[in-house]
Coordinates of C-alpha atoms in Angstrom, one line a residue:
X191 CA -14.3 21.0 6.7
X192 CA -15.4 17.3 6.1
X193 CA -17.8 18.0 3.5
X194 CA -15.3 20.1 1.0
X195 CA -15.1 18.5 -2.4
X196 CA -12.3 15.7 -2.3
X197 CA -9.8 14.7 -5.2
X198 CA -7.6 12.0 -5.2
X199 CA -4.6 12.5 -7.9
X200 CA -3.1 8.8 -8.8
X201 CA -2.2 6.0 -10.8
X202 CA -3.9 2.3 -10.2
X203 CA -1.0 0.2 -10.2
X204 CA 0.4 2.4 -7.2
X205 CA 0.5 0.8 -4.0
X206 CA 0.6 4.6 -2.4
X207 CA -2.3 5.3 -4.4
X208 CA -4.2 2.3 -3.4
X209 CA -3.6 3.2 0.5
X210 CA -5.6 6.3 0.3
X211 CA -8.7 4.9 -2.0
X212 CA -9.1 2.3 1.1
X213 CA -8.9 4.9 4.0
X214 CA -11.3 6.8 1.9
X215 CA -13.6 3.9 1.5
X216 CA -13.6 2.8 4.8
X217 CA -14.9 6.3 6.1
X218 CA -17.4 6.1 3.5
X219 CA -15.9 9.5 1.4
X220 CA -17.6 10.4 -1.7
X221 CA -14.0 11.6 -3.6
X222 CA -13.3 11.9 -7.9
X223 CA -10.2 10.2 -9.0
X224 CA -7.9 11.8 -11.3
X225 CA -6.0 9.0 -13.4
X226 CA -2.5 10.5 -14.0
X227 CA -0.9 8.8 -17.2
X228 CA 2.2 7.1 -16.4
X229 CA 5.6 9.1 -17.8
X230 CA 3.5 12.3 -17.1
X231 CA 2.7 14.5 -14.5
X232 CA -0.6 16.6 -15.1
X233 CA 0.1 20.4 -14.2
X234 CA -2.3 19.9 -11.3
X235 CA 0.4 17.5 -9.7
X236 CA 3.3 19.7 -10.1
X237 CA 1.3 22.6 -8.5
X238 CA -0.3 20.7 -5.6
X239 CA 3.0 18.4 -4.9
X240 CA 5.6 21.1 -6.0
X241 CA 8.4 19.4 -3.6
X242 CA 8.3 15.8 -5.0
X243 CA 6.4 15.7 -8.0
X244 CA 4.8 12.8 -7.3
X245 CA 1.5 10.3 -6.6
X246 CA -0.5 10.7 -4.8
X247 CA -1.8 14.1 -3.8
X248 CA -5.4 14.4 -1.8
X249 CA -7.0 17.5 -2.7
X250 CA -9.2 18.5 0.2
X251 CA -11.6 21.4 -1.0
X252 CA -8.6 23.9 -2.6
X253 CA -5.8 22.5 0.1
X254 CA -3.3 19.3 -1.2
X255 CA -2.2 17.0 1.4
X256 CA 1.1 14.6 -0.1
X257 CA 2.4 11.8 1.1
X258 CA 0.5 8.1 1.3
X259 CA 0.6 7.5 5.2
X260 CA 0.4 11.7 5.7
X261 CA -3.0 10.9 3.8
X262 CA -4.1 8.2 5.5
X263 CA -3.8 9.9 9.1
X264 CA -5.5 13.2 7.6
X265 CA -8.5 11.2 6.5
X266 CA -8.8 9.6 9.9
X267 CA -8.7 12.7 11.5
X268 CA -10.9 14.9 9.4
X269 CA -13.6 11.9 8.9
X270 CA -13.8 10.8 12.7
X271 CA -17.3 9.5 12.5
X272 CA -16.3 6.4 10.8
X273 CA -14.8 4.0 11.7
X274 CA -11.0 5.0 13.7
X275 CA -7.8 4.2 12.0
X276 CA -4.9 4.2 14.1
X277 CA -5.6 2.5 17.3
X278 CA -6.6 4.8 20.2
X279 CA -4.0 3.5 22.9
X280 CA -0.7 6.0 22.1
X281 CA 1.3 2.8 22.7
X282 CA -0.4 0.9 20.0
X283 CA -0.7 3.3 17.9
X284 CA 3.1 4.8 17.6
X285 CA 3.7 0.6 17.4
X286 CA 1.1 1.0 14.4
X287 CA 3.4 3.8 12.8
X288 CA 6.7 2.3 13.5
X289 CA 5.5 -0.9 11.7
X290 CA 3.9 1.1 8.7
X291 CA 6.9 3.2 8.2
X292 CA 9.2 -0.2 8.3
X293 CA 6.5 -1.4 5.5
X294 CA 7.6 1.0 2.9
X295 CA 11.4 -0.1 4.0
X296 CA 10.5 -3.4 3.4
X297 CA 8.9 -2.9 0.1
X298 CA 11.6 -0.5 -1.5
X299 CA 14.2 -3.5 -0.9
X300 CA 11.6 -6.3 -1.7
X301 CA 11.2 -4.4 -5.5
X302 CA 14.5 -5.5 -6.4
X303 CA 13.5 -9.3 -6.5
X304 CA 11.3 -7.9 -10.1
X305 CA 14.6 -6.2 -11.6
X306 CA 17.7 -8.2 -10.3
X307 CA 19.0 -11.2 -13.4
X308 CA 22.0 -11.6 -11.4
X309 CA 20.4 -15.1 -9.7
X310 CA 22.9 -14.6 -6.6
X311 CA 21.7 -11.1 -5.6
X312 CA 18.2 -12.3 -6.8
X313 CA 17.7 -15.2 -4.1
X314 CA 19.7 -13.1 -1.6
X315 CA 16.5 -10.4 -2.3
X316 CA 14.5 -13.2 -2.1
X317 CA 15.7 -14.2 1.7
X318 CA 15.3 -10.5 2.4
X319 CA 12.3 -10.3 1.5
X320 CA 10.9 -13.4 2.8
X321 CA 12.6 -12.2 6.6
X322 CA 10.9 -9.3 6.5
X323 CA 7.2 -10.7 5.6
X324 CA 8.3 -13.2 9.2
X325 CA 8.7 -10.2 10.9
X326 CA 4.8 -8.6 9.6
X327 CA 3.5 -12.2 10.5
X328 CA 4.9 -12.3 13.9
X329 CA 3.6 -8.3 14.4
X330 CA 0.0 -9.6 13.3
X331 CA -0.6 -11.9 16.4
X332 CA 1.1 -9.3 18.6
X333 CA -0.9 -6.1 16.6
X334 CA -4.5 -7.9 16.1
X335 CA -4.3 -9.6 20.0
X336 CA -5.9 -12.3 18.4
X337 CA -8.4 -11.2 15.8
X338 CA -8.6 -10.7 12.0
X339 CA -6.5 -7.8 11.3
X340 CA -3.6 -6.1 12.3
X341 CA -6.3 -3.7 13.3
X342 CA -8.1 -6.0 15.7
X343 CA -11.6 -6.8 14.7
X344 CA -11.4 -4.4 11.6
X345 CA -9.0 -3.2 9.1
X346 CA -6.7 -0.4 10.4
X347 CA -3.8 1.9 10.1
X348 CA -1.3 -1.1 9.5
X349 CA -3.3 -3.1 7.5
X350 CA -3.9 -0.5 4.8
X351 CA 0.0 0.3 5.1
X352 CA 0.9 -3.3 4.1
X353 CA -2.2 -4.8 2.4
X354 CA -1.7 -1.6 -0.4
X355 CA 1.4 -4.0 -0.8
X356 CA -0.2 -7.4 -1.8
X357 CA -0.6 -7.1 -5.0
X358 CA 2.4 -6.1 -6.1
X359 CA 4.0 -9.0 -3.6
X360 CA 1.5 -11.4 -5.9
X361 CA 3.2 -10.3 -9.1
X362 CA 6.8 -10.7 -7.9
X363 CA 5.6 -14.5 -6.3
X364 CA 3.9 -15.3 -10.2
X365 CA 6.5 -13.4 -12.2
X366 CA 10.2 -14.2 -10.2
X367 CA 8.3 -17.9 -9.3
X368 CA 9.2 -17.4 -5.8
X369 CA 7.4 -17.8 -2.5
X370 CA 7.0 -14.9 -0.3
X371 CA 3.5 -15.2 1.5
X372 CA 3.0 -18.8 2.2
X373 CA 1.1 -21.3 4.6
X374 CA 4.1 -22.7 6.2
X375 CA 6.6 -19.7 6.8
X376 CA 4.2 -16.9 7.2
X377 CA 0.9 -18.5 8.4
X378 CA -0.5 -15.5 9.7
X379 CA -0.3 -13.1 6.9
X380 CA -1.3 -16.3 4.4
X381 CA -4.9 -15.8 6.5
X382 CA -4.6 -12.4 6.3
X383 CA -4.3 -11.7 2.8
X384 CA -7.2 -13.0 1.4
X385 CA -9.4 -11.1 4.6
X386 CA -7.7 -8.3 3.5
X387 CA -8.3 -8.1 -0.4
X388 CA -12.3 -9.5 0.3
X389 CA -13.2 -6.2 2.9
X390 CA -15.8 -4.0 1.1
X391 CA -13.4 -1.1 1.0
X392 CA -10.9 -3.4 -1.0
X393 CA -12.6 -5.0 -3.1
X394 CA -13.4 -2.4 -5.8
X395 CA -10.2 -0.8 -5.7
X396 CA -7.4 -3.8 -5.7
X397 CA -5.6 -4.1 -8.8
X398 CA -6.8 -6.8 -11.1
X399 CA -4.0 -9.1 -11.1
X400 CA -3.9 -10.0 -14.8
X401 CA -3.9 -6.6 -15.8
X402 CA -1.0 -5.9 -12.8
X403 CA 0.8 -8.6 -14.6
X404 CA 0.8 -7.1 -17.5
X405 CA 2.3 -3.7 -16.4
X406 CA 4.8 -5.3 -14.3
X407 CA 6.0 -6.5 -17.6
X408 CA 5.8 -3.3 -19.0
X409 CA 7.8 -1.9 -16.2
X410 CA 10.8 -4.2 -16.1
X411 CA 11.5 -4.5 -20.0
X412 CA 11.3 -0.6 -20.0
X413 CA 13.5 -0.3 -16.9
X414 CA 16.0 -2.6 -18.2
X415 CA 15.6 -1.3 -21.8
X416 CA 17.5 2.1 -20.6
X417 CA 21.3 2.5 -20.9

């Protein structure tokens, strides 16, 4: 079942996306990459992902599996000869799941700080946002039990779920000139980040960040260009 062809339907810029290039990586998966154009959706993506119509879609032999973290788990399971995703210990790893799931909360809130102009809401997104990442920091020393990644000695489960996130944290800090990841409130994750983005199974795949730049400002004027 491992060795049936693999295709990966996405987008770059997606943080989703991104998650299940790194899982992929890190269990050392030969896989072909469909690009979907943004504002489209190739008739393979409506067929495979019928119920939301969306990115991305993992294409194991003839069989779609949707859903980022969905995708994530699946390639841990089907791939078990490298190296293990979600920590072994139930405990940790349903503390793994919960802290993954409360990643894509976090990020659909923490989004808002691109769009909002109204400079109230905007720095009360801000302080959201910025609570949130104290919560991830004080999860790392408790997750990693003192090591490099949320993971423990290697990247993991959580550290794809919120790493697939840096980027896109990046461009609100350059483009909204705000502070989210920093040395003095989040110490922890500002040591983490950089860890994170250098791993082998990162490195090729992370977004460029001038060209992220770029499309973030694509994004917002065309978001706030409709009625």
């Amino acid at each position: 079942m491992g060795g049936d062809e693999v295709k990966l339907l996405g987008a770059w810029p997606s943080p989703y996306v991104l998650r299940a290039r790194i899982a992929l990586n890190i269990k050392s998966v030969d896989y072909e990459f469909l690009e979907e154009k943004f504002g489209s959706k190739s008739d393979l993506l409506l067929k495979s992902n019928p119920v939301h119509k969306k990115i991305p879609v993992l294409i194991h032999g003839d069989r779609p599996i949707c859903e980022s973290l969905i995708i994530v788990e699946y390639i841990d399971q089907v791939w078990p000869s490298g190296p293990s995703l979600l920590p072994s210990d139930p405990y940790d790893r349903a503390i793994a799941r919960f802290w993954a799931a409360y990643a894509d909360q976090w990020f659909s809130s923490a989004i808002v700080v691109l769009y909002e102009d109204d400079g109230e809401k905007a720095a009360a997104a801000v302080e959201e946002a910025k609570k949130g990442l104290s919560l991830f920091d004080e999860a790392l020393v408790k997750c990693s039990k003192g090591q490099n990644f949320f993971g423990g000695d290697r990247m993991g489960y959580l550290d794809i779920a919120l790493g697939s996130l840096l980027s896109w944290i990046k461009v609100i800090q350059i483009l909204r000139n705000v502070s989210l990841i920093d040395e003095s409130t989040t110490p922890n994750l500002f040591r983490w980040a950089p860890r994170f983005a250098a791993d082998h199974a990162v490195k090729d795949v992370f977004p460029d960040i001038h060209k992220h730049l770029e499309f973030a400002k694509f994004l917002v004027a065309r978001t706030k260009a409709q009625p």
